[in-house]
Short mmCIF file of C-alpha atoms and ligand atoms in Angstrom, two decimals:
data_model
loop_
_atom_site.label_atom_id
_atom_site.label_comp_id
_atom_site.label_asym_id
_atom_site.label_seq_id
_atom_site.Cartn_x
_atom_site.Cartn_y
_atom_site.Cartn_z
CA MET Z 23 99.99 63.91 90.12
CA PRO Z 24 99.99 68.05 91.11
CA PRO Z 25 96.76 69.39 91.37
CA GLN Z 26 94.85 71.05 88.46
CA TYR Z 27 95.76 74.78 88.61
CA ARG Z 28 93.87 77.31 86.63
CA PHE Z 29 96.52 80.05 86.49
CA ILE Z 30 99.81 78.28 87.26
CA PRO Z 31 101.14 77.14 84.26
CA ASP Z 32 103.41 73.51 84.13
CA TYR Z 33 105.73 73.93 81.37
CA GLY Z 34 108.47 71.10 80.96
CA GLU Z 35 112.24 73.08 81.25
CA ASP Z 36 112.42 73.03 76.97
CA GLU Z 37 109.03 75.04 76.92
CA LEU Z 38 109.91 77.43 79.71
CA ALA Z 39 113.26 78.16 78.08
CA ALA Z 40 111.61 78.84 74.31
CA ARG Z 41 109.32 81.26 76.14
CA GLN Z 42 112.42 82.89 78.11
CA LEU Z 43 114.28 83.09 74.84
CA ALA Z 44 111.24 84.28 72.68
CA GLY Z 45 110.17 86.90 75.43
CA LEU Z 46 114.06 87.99 76.01
CA GLN Z 47 114.10 88.76 72.49
CA TRP Z 48 110.79 90.60 72.26
CA THR Z 49 111.77 92.74 75.38
CA VAL Z 50 115.32 93.76 73.89
CA ALA Z 51 113.61 94.85 70.30
CA HIS Z 52 110.77 96.51 72.16
CA ALA Z 53 113.13 98.37 74.63
CA PHE Z 54 115.45 99.65 71.61
CA ASP Z 55 112.60 100.96 69.51
CA GLY Z 56 110.85 102.51 72.15
CA SER Z 57 113.34 103.90 74.69
CA PRO Z 58 116.23 106.35 74.18
CA PHE Z 59 117.31 105.34 77.48
CA TYR Z 60 117.63 101.56 76.44
CA ARG Z 61 119.03 102.33 72.92
CA ARG Z 62 121.63 104.39 74.02
CA ARG Z 63 122.58 101.55 76.56
CA LEU Z 64 122.66 98.76 74.29
CA GLN Z 65 124.35 100.47 71.82
CA GLU Z 66 127.02 101.19 74.43
CA ALA Z 67 127.34 97.85 75.03
CA GLY Z 68 127.72 96.75 71.17
CA VAL Z 69 124.28 95.08 71.14
CA ALA Z 70 121.46 94.91 68.47
CA PRO Z 71 118.18 93.68 69.22
CA GLY Z 72 119.18 90.79 66.73
CA ASP Z 73 121.81 89.75 68.14
CA VAL Z 74 119.92 87.96 70.84
CA LYS Z 75 120.01 84.42 69.60
CA SER Z 76 119.71 82.19 72.69
CA LEU Z 77 119.73 82.69 76.64
CA GLY Z 78 123.22 82.81 76.94
CA ASP Z 79 123.31 86.54 75.44
CA LEU Z 80 121.67 87.44 78.18
CA ALA Z 81 125.02 87.93 79.71
CA ARG Z 82 125.89 90.60 76.97
CA LEU Z 83 123.34 92.87 78.05
CA PRO Z 84 123.82 95.90 80.15
CA PHE Z 85 122.62 96.05 83.86
CA THR Z 86 120.05 98.88 84.63
CA THR Z 87 120.08 99.96 88.20
CA ALA Z 88 117.71 102.15 90.86
CA ASP Z 89 120.30 105.14 89.55
CA ASP Z 90 118.98 104.58 86.10
CA LEU Z 91 115.51 105.17 87.46
CA LYS Z 92 116.33 108.18 89.22
CA ASP Z 93 117.72 109.85 86.01
CA GLY Z 94 114.81 109.09 84.38
CA TYR Z 95 112.57 110.59 86.49
CA PRO Z 96 109.44 110.87 86.54
CA LEU Z 97 108.86 108.26 83.95
CA PRO Z 98 112.03 106.26 83.75
CA LEU Z 99 112.38 103.29 81.34
CA LEU Z 100 109.48 104.44 79.58
CA SER Z 101 109.35 102.13 76.20
CA VAL Z 102 105.84 102.82 75.02
CA PRO Z 103 103.87 106.39 73.96
CA GLU Z 104 102.54 107.82 76.85
CA SER Z 105 98.97 107.32 75.67
CA GLU Z 106 99.59 103.76 76.22
CA VAL Z 107 100.14 104.44 79.94
CA VAL Z 108 96.86 103.65 82.18
CA ARG Z 109 98.62 103.63 85.28
CA ILE Z 110 101.41 104.64 87.52
CA HIS Z 111 102.90 103.32 90.98
CA ALA Z 112 105.52 104.22 93.13
CA SER Z 113 107.88 103.38 95.76
CA SER Z 114 109.73 105.81 97.86
CA GLY Z 115 113.56 105.80 96.78
CA THR Z 116 115.46 105.46 99.90
CA THR Z 117 117.34 108.60 99.03
CA GLY Z 118 115.69 111.61 97.35
CA LYS Z 119 113.49 111.11 94.51
CA ARG Z 120 110.71 108.42 93.97
CA LYS Z 121 110.69 105.43 91.58
CA VAL Z 122 107.57 105.97 89.24
CA LEU Z 123 106.73 102.94 87.09
CA ALA Z 124 104.27 103.19 84.36
CA TYR Z 125 101.85 100.23 83.11
CA ALA Z 126 100.19 99.66 80.10
CA ARG Z 127 97.26 97.90 80.28
CA GLU Z 128 98.80 94.51 79.27
CA ASP Z 129 101.03 95.38 82.12
CA VAL Z 130 98.15 95.38 84.70
CA ASP Z 131 96.78 92.49 83.00
CA ALA Z 132 99.65 90.63 83.58
CA TRP Z 133 100.42 91.53 86.99
CA ARG Z 134 96.92 90.55 88.17
CA HIS Z 135 97.26 87.13 86.59
CA MET Z 136 100.79 86.50 88.23
CA PHE Z 137 99.23 87.62 91.68
CA ALA Z 138 95.96 85.36 90.91
CA ARG Z 139 98.82 82.55 90.54
CA CYS Z 140 99.82 83.56 94.34
CA TYR Z 141 96.60 82.97 95.84
CA GLU Z 142 96.22 79.63 93.58
CA MET Z 143 99.50 78.53 95.26
CA ALA Z 144 98.44 79.26 98.85
CA GLY Z 145 95.46 76.89 97.88
CA LEU Z 146 92.63 79.70 98.46
CA THR Z 147 89.30 78.84 96.93
CA LEU Z 148 86.42 81.35 95.93
CA ASN Z 149 84.89 81.46 98.91
CA ASP Z 150 87.77 82.87 101.09
CA ARG Z 151 87.79 86.47 102.21
CA VAL Z 152 91.31 88.44 101.88
CA GLN Z 153 91.75 90.78 104.38
CA ILE Z 154 94.46 93.43 103.21
CA ALA Z 155 96.44 95.13 105.50
CA VAL Z 156 99.12 96.88 103.16
CA GLY Z 157 99.46 100.08 101.56
CA TYR Z 158 97.10 101.80 99.53
CA GLY Z 159 97.47 104.46 96.60
CA LEU Z 160 100.55 105.07 94.91
CA TRP Z 161 102.33 102.11 96.46
CA THR Z 162 101.58 98.53 94.86
CA ALA Z 163 100.93 96.20 97.53
CA GLY Z 164 97.44 97.35 98.13
CA ALA Z 165 96.28 97.57 94.37
CA GLY Z 166 98.38 93.92 93.95
CA PHE Z 167 96.63 91.89 96.74
CA GLN Z 168 93.51 93.25 95.42
CA LEU Z 169 93.75 92.84 91.89
CA GLY Z 170 94.90 89.33 92.01
CA CYS Z 171 92.35 88.61 94.66
CA GLU Z 172 89.48 90.07 92.34
CA HIS Z 173 91.21 88.11 89.24
CA PHE Z 174 91.08 84.67 91.19
CA GLY Z 175 87.89 85.27 92.52
CA ALA Z 176 87.71 85.70 96.15
CA MET Z 177 86.53 88.16 98.08
CA ALA Z 178 89.01 91.35 98.77
CA VAL Z 179 88.21 93.25 102.22
CA PRO Z 180 90.75 96.51 101.41
CA ILE Z 181 91.91 98.00 104.57
CA GLY Z 182 95.34 98.99 104.41
CA PRO Z 183 97.81 98.98 107.10
CA GLY Z 184 97.37 100.29 110.84
CA ASN Z 185 93.81 100.83 111.43
CA MET Z 186 94.20 98.65 113.86
CA GLU Z 187 90.64 98.67 115.91
CA ILE Z 188 88.79 98.27 111.76
CA HIS Z 189 91.35 95.24 111.32
CA LEU Z 190 89.84 93.49 114.67
CA GLU Z 191 86.44 94.39 113.78
CA LEU Z 192 86.36 92.93 110.47
CA LEU Z 193 88.55 89.52 111.54
CA THR Z 194 86.04 89.12 113.94
CA ASP Z 195 82.28 90.36 112.01
CA LEU Z 196 83.40 89.01 108.40
CA LYS Z 197 85.41 85.91 109.79
CA THR Z 198 88.07 86.53 107.41
CA THR Z 199 89.99 83.57 106.14
CA CYS Z 200 93.44 85.06 104.87
CA LEU Z 201 95.43 88.11 105.69
CA GLY Z 202 97.76 89.78 103.06
CA SER Z 203 100.16 92.10 104.58
CA THR Z 204 103.75 92.73 105.80
CA ALA Z 205 105.49 90.07 108.85
CA SER Z 206 105.79 92.62 110.98
CA MET Z 207 102.00 93.58 110.59
CA ALA Z 208 101.13 90.06 111.15
CA LEU Z 209 103.25 90.00 114.01
CA LEU Z 210 101.76 93.36 115.54
CA LEU Z 211 97.94 91.93 114.79
CA ALA Z 212 98.51 88.55 116.27
CA GLU Z 213 100.14 90.12 119.87
CA GLU Z 214 96.75 92.14 119.64
CA VAL Z 215 94.74 89.38 118.93
CA ALA Z 216 96.25 87.35 121.91
CA LYS Z 217 96.27 90.32 124.28
CA ARG Z 218 92.54 91.04 123.73
CA ASP Z 219 91.97 87.02 123.77
CA LEU Z 220 90.03 87.35 120.71
CA ARG Z 221 91.64 84.12 119.25
CA ASP Z 222 88.00 81.89 119.39
CA ARG Z 223 86.62 84.79 117.68
CA ILE Z 224 88.45 84.68 114.35
CA CYS Z 225 88.64 82.35 111.61
CA LEU Z 226 91.91 83.17 109.60
CA LYS Z 227 93.61 80.37 108.22
CA LYS Z 228 96.28 81.60 106.08
CA ALA Z 229 98.70 84.78 105.52
CA ILE Z 230 100.46 85.81 102.87
CA PHE Z 231 103.58 88.28 103.80
CA GLY Z 232 106.14 89.87 102.29
CA ALA Z 233 107.61 92.99 101.23
CA GLU Z 234 110.62 92.58 103.98
CA THR Z 235 113.03 90.07 105.50
CA HIS Z 236 111.51 88.11 108.37
CA THR Z 237 112.65 85.84 110.75
CA LEU Z 238 111.25 82.17 110.74
CA LYS Z 239 110.67 82.45 114.74
CA MET Z 240 108.53 86.00 113.83
CA ARG Z 241 106.82 83.66 111.53
CA ARG Z 242 105.79 80.75 113.85
CA ARG Z 243 104.66 83.50 116.61
CA PHE Z 244 102.21 85.55 114.23
CA GLU Z 245 101.20 81.61 113.01
CA ARG Z 246 100.74 80.31 116.56
CA LEU Z 247 98.66 83.65 117.96
CA LEU Z 248 96.58 84.06 115.07
CA GLY Z 249 96.02 79.99 115.01
CA LEU Z 250 96.96 79.59 111.36
CA SER Z 251 97.30 76.44 109.25
CA GLU Z 252 100.12 77.89 107.36
CA SER Z 253 101.52 81.20 105.77
CA PHE Z 254 103.19 81.99 102.66
CA ASP Z 255 106.39 84.14 101.55
CA ILE Z 256 105.23 86.42 98.83
CA THR Z 257 107.83 88.79 96.54
CA GLY Z 258 107.69 91.08 94.34
CA MET Z 259 108.86 94.91 94.07
CA THR Z 260 107.46 97.64 92.26
CA GLU Z 261 110.07 97.69 89.19
CA LEU Z 262 108.68 94.33 88.38
CA TYR Z 263 104.69 95.17 88.70
CA GLY Z 264 104.84 94.95 92.42
CA PRO Z 265 104.34 92.15 94.71
CA GLY Z 266 103.08 88.69 92.94
CA ALA Z 267 106.24 88.02 91.43
CA GLY Z 268 106.22 84.59 93.09
CA LEU Z 269 105.00 82.51 96.28
CA GLU Z 270 106.29 79.96 98.58
CA CYS Z 271 104.42 76.81 97.53
CA GLN Z 272 102.71 74.12 100.00
CA ALA Z 273 105.81 72.37 100.48
CA HIS Z 274 107.26 75.32 102.05
CA GLU Z 275 110.49 74.59 100.62
CA GLY Z 276 111.31 77.87 98.76
CA ILE Z 277 109.71 80.54 96.52
CA HIS Z 278 108.51 79.48 93.23
CA TYR Z 279 108.67 82.47 91.05
CA TRP Z 280 106.94 83.13 87.44
CA ALA Z 281 109.72 82.17 85.35
CA ASP Z 282 107.84 82.73 82.24
CA PHE Z 283 107.28 86.28 82.99
CA TYR Z 284 110.80 87.20 84.14
CA ILE Z 285 114.33 85.50 83.80
CA LEU Z 286 116.14 85.70 87.32
CA GLU Z 287 119.89 86.22 87.46
CA ILE Z 288 121.88 85.77 90.91
CA ILE Z 289 125.36 87.63 91.03
CA ASP Z 290 127.72 88.73 93.20
CA PRO Z 291 127.10 92.26 94.43
CA VAL Z 292 130.47 93.26 94.36
CA THR Z 293 132.03 91.87 91.05
CA LEU Z 294 128.53 91.35 89.25
CA ALA Z 295 129.80 87.99 87.94
CA PRO Z 296 127.17 85.28 87.99
CA CYS Z 297 127.42 83.39 90.96
CA ALA Z 298 128.14 79.49 91.35
CA PRO Z 299 124.75 77.63 91.42
CA GLY Z 300 123.14 77.51 94.94
CA ALA Z 301 125.16 80.34 96.26
CA ILE Z 302 123.74 83.60 97.93
CA GLY Z 303 124.23 86.65 95.69
CA GLU Z 304 121.64 89.64 94.43
CA MET Z 305 118.71 88.91 92.57
CA VAL Z 306 118.98 90.27 88.64
CA VAL Z 307 115.62 90.40 86.72
CA THR Z 308 114.54 90.89 83.14
CA THR Z 309 111.02 91.23 82.16
CA LEU Z 310 109.62 88.91 79.14
CA SER Z 311 106.51 90.91 78.44
CA LYS Z 312 106.44 94.30 80.40
CA ARG Z 313 105.40 96.85 77.52
CA ALA Z 314 105.51 100.35 79.56
CA SER Z 315 108.70 100.17 81.85
CA PRO Z 316 110.48 97.05 80.70
CA LEU Z 317 113.59 95.77 82.76
CA ILE Z 318 117.08 94.72 81.30
CA ARG Z 319 119.06 93.03 84.17
CA TYR Z 320 117.57 94.97 86.80
CA ARG Z 321 119.77 94.92 89.66
CA THR Z 322 117.13 94.33 92.59
CA ARG Z 323 119.83 94.53 95.90
CA ASP Z 324 117.69 91.78 97.25
CA LEU Z 325 119.79 88.78 98.15
CA THR Z 326 118.65 85.30 97.74
CA ARG Z 327 120.07 81.57 96.22
CA LEU Z 328 118.63 79.61 93.73
CA ILE Z 329 117.17 76.09 94.75
CA PRO Z 330 118.17 73.12 92.37
CA GLY Z 331 116.40 70.27 92.03
CA ASP Z 332 112.14 69.43 91.42
CA CYS Z 333 109.66 70.55 94.55
CA PRO Z 334 107.68 68.19 96.35
CA CYS Z 335 104.41 70.05 95.55
CA GLY Z 336 104.91 69.18 91.96
CA VAL Z 337 104.77 72.52 90.30
CA ARG Z 338 107.81 72.61 88.07
CA LEU Z 339 108.59 76.59 87.79
CA PRO Z 340 111.82 77.11 89.34
CA ARG Z 341 112.17 78.13 93.25
CA HIS Z 342 114.87 80.60 95.09
CA GLU Z 343 115.29 81.06 98.90
CA ARG Z 344 113.33 83.52 100.54
CA LEU Z 345 115.07 87.07 100.55
CA LEU Z 346 117.93 86.99 102.79
CA GLY Z 347 118.28 90.81 103.29
CA ARG Z 348 119.36 93.67 100.75
CA SER Z 349 122.61 93.78 99.10
CA ASP Z 350 122.89 97.58 100.35
CA ASP Z 351 122.52 96.09 104.15
CA MET Z 352 125.56 93.43 103.47
CA PHE Z 353 128.45 94.63 105.52
CA ILE Z 354 131.89 93.85 105.31
CA ILE Z 355 133.75 93.33 108.83
CA LYS Z 356 137.06 91.68 109.22
CA GLY Z 357 137.22 91.04 105.75
CA VAL Z 358 133.85 88.98 105.63
CA ASN Z 359 130.52 89.33 103.77
CA ILE Z 360 127.73 89.33 106.22
CA TYR Z 361 124.37 89.56 105.39
CA PRO Z 362 121.55 90.49 108.10
CA GLY Z 363 119.98 87.19 107.12
CA GLN Z 364 122.44 84.76 108.42
CA ILE Z 365 122.43 86.02 111.69
CA ALA Z 366 118.70 86.02 111.93
CA SER Z 367 119.50 82.32 111.21
CA VAL Z 368 121.65 81.62 114.11
CA LEU Z 369 119.15 83.46 116.37
CA GLU Z 370 116.66 80.87 115.32
CA GLU Z 371 118.06 78.37 116.53
CA PHE Z 372 118.02 79.48 120.14
CA LYS Z 373 114.82 79.05 121.87
CA GLY Z 374 115.55 81.35 124.87
CA VAL Z 375 115.44 84.69 122.24
CA SER Z 376 112.96 86.40 120.32
CA SER Z 377 112.82 87.16 116.69
CA GLU Z 378 114.13 90.58 116.90
CA TYR Z 379 117.59 91.76 116.61
CA MET Z 380 119.82 95.25 115.83
CA ILE Z 381 123.11 94.81 114.44
CA HIS Z 382 125.53 97.59 115.74
CA LEU Z 383 128.97 98.03 114.19
CA THR Z 384 131.23 100.61 115.76
CA ARG Z 385 134.91 101.09 115.55
CA LYS Z 386 137.50 101.64 118.25
CA ASP Z 387 141.52 102.01 117.77
CA GLY Z 388 141.18 100.92 114.30
CA ARG Z 389 139.47 97.57 115.19
CA ASP Z 390 135.89 96.66 113.66
CA ARG Z 391 133.35 95.65 116.50
CA MET Z 392 129.88 93.88 116.24
CA LEU Z 393 127.66 94.14 118.73
CA VAL Z 394 124.34 92.05 118.11
CA ARG Z 395 121.32 93.01 120.54
CA ILE Z 396 118.43 90.79 120.95
CA GLU Z 397 115.66 90.43 123.16
CA ARG Z 398 114.75 87.72 125.90
CA ALA Z 399 112.07 85.71 125.09
CA LYS Z 400 108.63 86.35 127.08
CA ASN Z 401 109.00 84.91 130.49
CA GLU Z 402 112.58 83.65 130.10
CA SER Z 403 114.20 84.77 133.33
CA PRO Z 404 117.48 87.30 132.92
CA GLU Z 405 119.48 84.71 134.86
CA TYR Z 406 120.84 82.50 132.03
CA ASP Z 407 121.29 85.99 130.00
CA GLN Z 408 125.30 85.40 130.29
CA ASN Z 409 125.24 82.02 129.25
CA LEU Z 410 122.98 82.38 126.46
CA SER Z 411 125.05 85.34 125.04
CA LEU Z 412 128.12 83.32 125.23
CA ALA Z 413 126.35 80.59 123.22
CA ILE Z 414 124.91 82.62 120.59
CA SER Z 415 128.47 84.62 120.35
CA GLU Z 416 129.88 81.22 119.59
CA GLU Z 417 127.59 80.05 117.26
CA MET Z 418 128.02 83.25 114.99
CA ARG Z 419 131.39 82.79 114.85
CA LYS Z 420 131.16 79.64 113.87
CA HIS Z 421 128.62 80.20 111.11
CA LEU Z 422 130.01 83.76 109.77
CA MET Z 423 133.80 83.32 110.91
CA VAL Z 424 133.31 86.27 112.80
CA ARG Z 425 133.09 86.89 116.47
CA GLY Z 426 130.12 89.19 117.82
CA TYR Z 427 129.24 90.68 121.03
CA VAL Z 428 125.99 89.67 121.99
CA GLU Z 429 123.61 91.80 124.17
CA ILE Z 430 120.09 90.93 125.74
CA LEU Z 431 117.83 92.99 126.37
CA ASP Z 432 114.14 92.81 128.04
CA ASN Z 433 111.64 91.38 125.82
CA GLY Z 434 109.66 94.54 123.91
CA THR Z 435 112.61 96.82 124.22
CA LEU Z 436 113.44 96.85 120.27
CA PRO Z 437 111.69 99.07 118.16
CA ARG Z 438 108.71 96.92 116.29
CA SER Z 439 107.62 98.73 112.69
CA GLN Z 440 104.58 97.83 110.50
CA GLY Z 441 106.87 98.71 107.37
CA LYS Z 442 110.66 97.30 107.17
CA THR Z 443 112.50 97.35 109.84
CA ARG Z 444 116.47 98.50 109.49
CA ARG Z 445 118.76 95.83 111.20
CA VAL Z 446 121.96 97.44 110.55
CA LEU Z 447 123.36 100.26 112.50
CA ASP Z 448 126.65 101.31 110.72
CA GLU Z 449 128.83 103.53 113.03
CA ARG Z 450 132.15 102.82 112.19
CA ASP Z 451 133.05 106.12 110.45
CA LYS Z 452 131.04 107.96 113.05
CA ASP Z 453 133.70 106.63 115.84
CA GLU Z 454 136.81 106.93 113.79
CA GLU Z 455 136.54 110.73 113.37
ZN1 ZN R 1985 106.98 73.92 95.59
#
């Protein structure tokens, strides 16, 4: 029997589908009535609110994209009168204006409930102390970790990213038990704890990390250096309230997502057709009760796949794989679609290298060349570099169907960042000039 949860529901398939349909019908009617943008979009697609009769009708609805958010700046997708808006958050657009999203009071409540489920799924108790090492302010990350923590009932220790000295001070003095951060920040903190030999003076047991793709190796490293019993991958994005849209469970077999708050579709980013069950594709989300800025088939650009079947942890909400990169980072080389996450998975099989990597694409005489730069693991001798790079290159060819060159660098050479790490440097156009 699964444990009795306070926040995580136990819906059977039919009940979940009924909730999703009711939420979808509500969302389409609400957006149609409240937002000139959505009304125009739906009319162009020939869909009236009453036309949504089954979950299958979702496929008739038009997609929404990041460009639509840009066009609606500063309050895109707004579907309620401004008097209902109690808060905004924003994320940096990769180009140009920020994405600003509005929240009604009900949206803030929904978000903290979703995030409380994350702490519950990670097995925290009211006695846990959560050290929050993600950005505060306009960003959703800090606000989400804190709202969820307080709603769940654990103690929030809000610090923000960076501030290494304060982090170390409170890790040791307050004996915080759970870290909320990006994977890069967790690794940075772990390396600092190891360097200063603080491991025996801290009490961290768990980490909830997200906001970027990570490798298993990176994760094992910070788990070991911080002495964690386990860590949990969290998902979410500003458009979808913020972090807390789903969490890896204690069986560590994928991420359960809150399917009673949003519907998740996986599509081929090039053809926009639904992917075969279990295939990798882009996540598309439709919210079911979001008031201020609802999402209808919003293309997230995040890549993942659905995991079929029941989870051994007993939670019946559906699961998807950890995020495997961005569809914008997908590159096509020699006619093959490649996601950086696939290269990371190959590297995970090799003990002699670290988890950091950079992919460098160039073109010479009309031929594409892929160079993967990786780091030798600490304390490994450069003596074996050549054998190792050949073995990795061969393994990549087997998994990706494309040959790449592998260059092995000294440990610590590749750039580390506290935020999102860019893995692909595509200079094929540059070389062609
Ligand atoms: Zn599970």
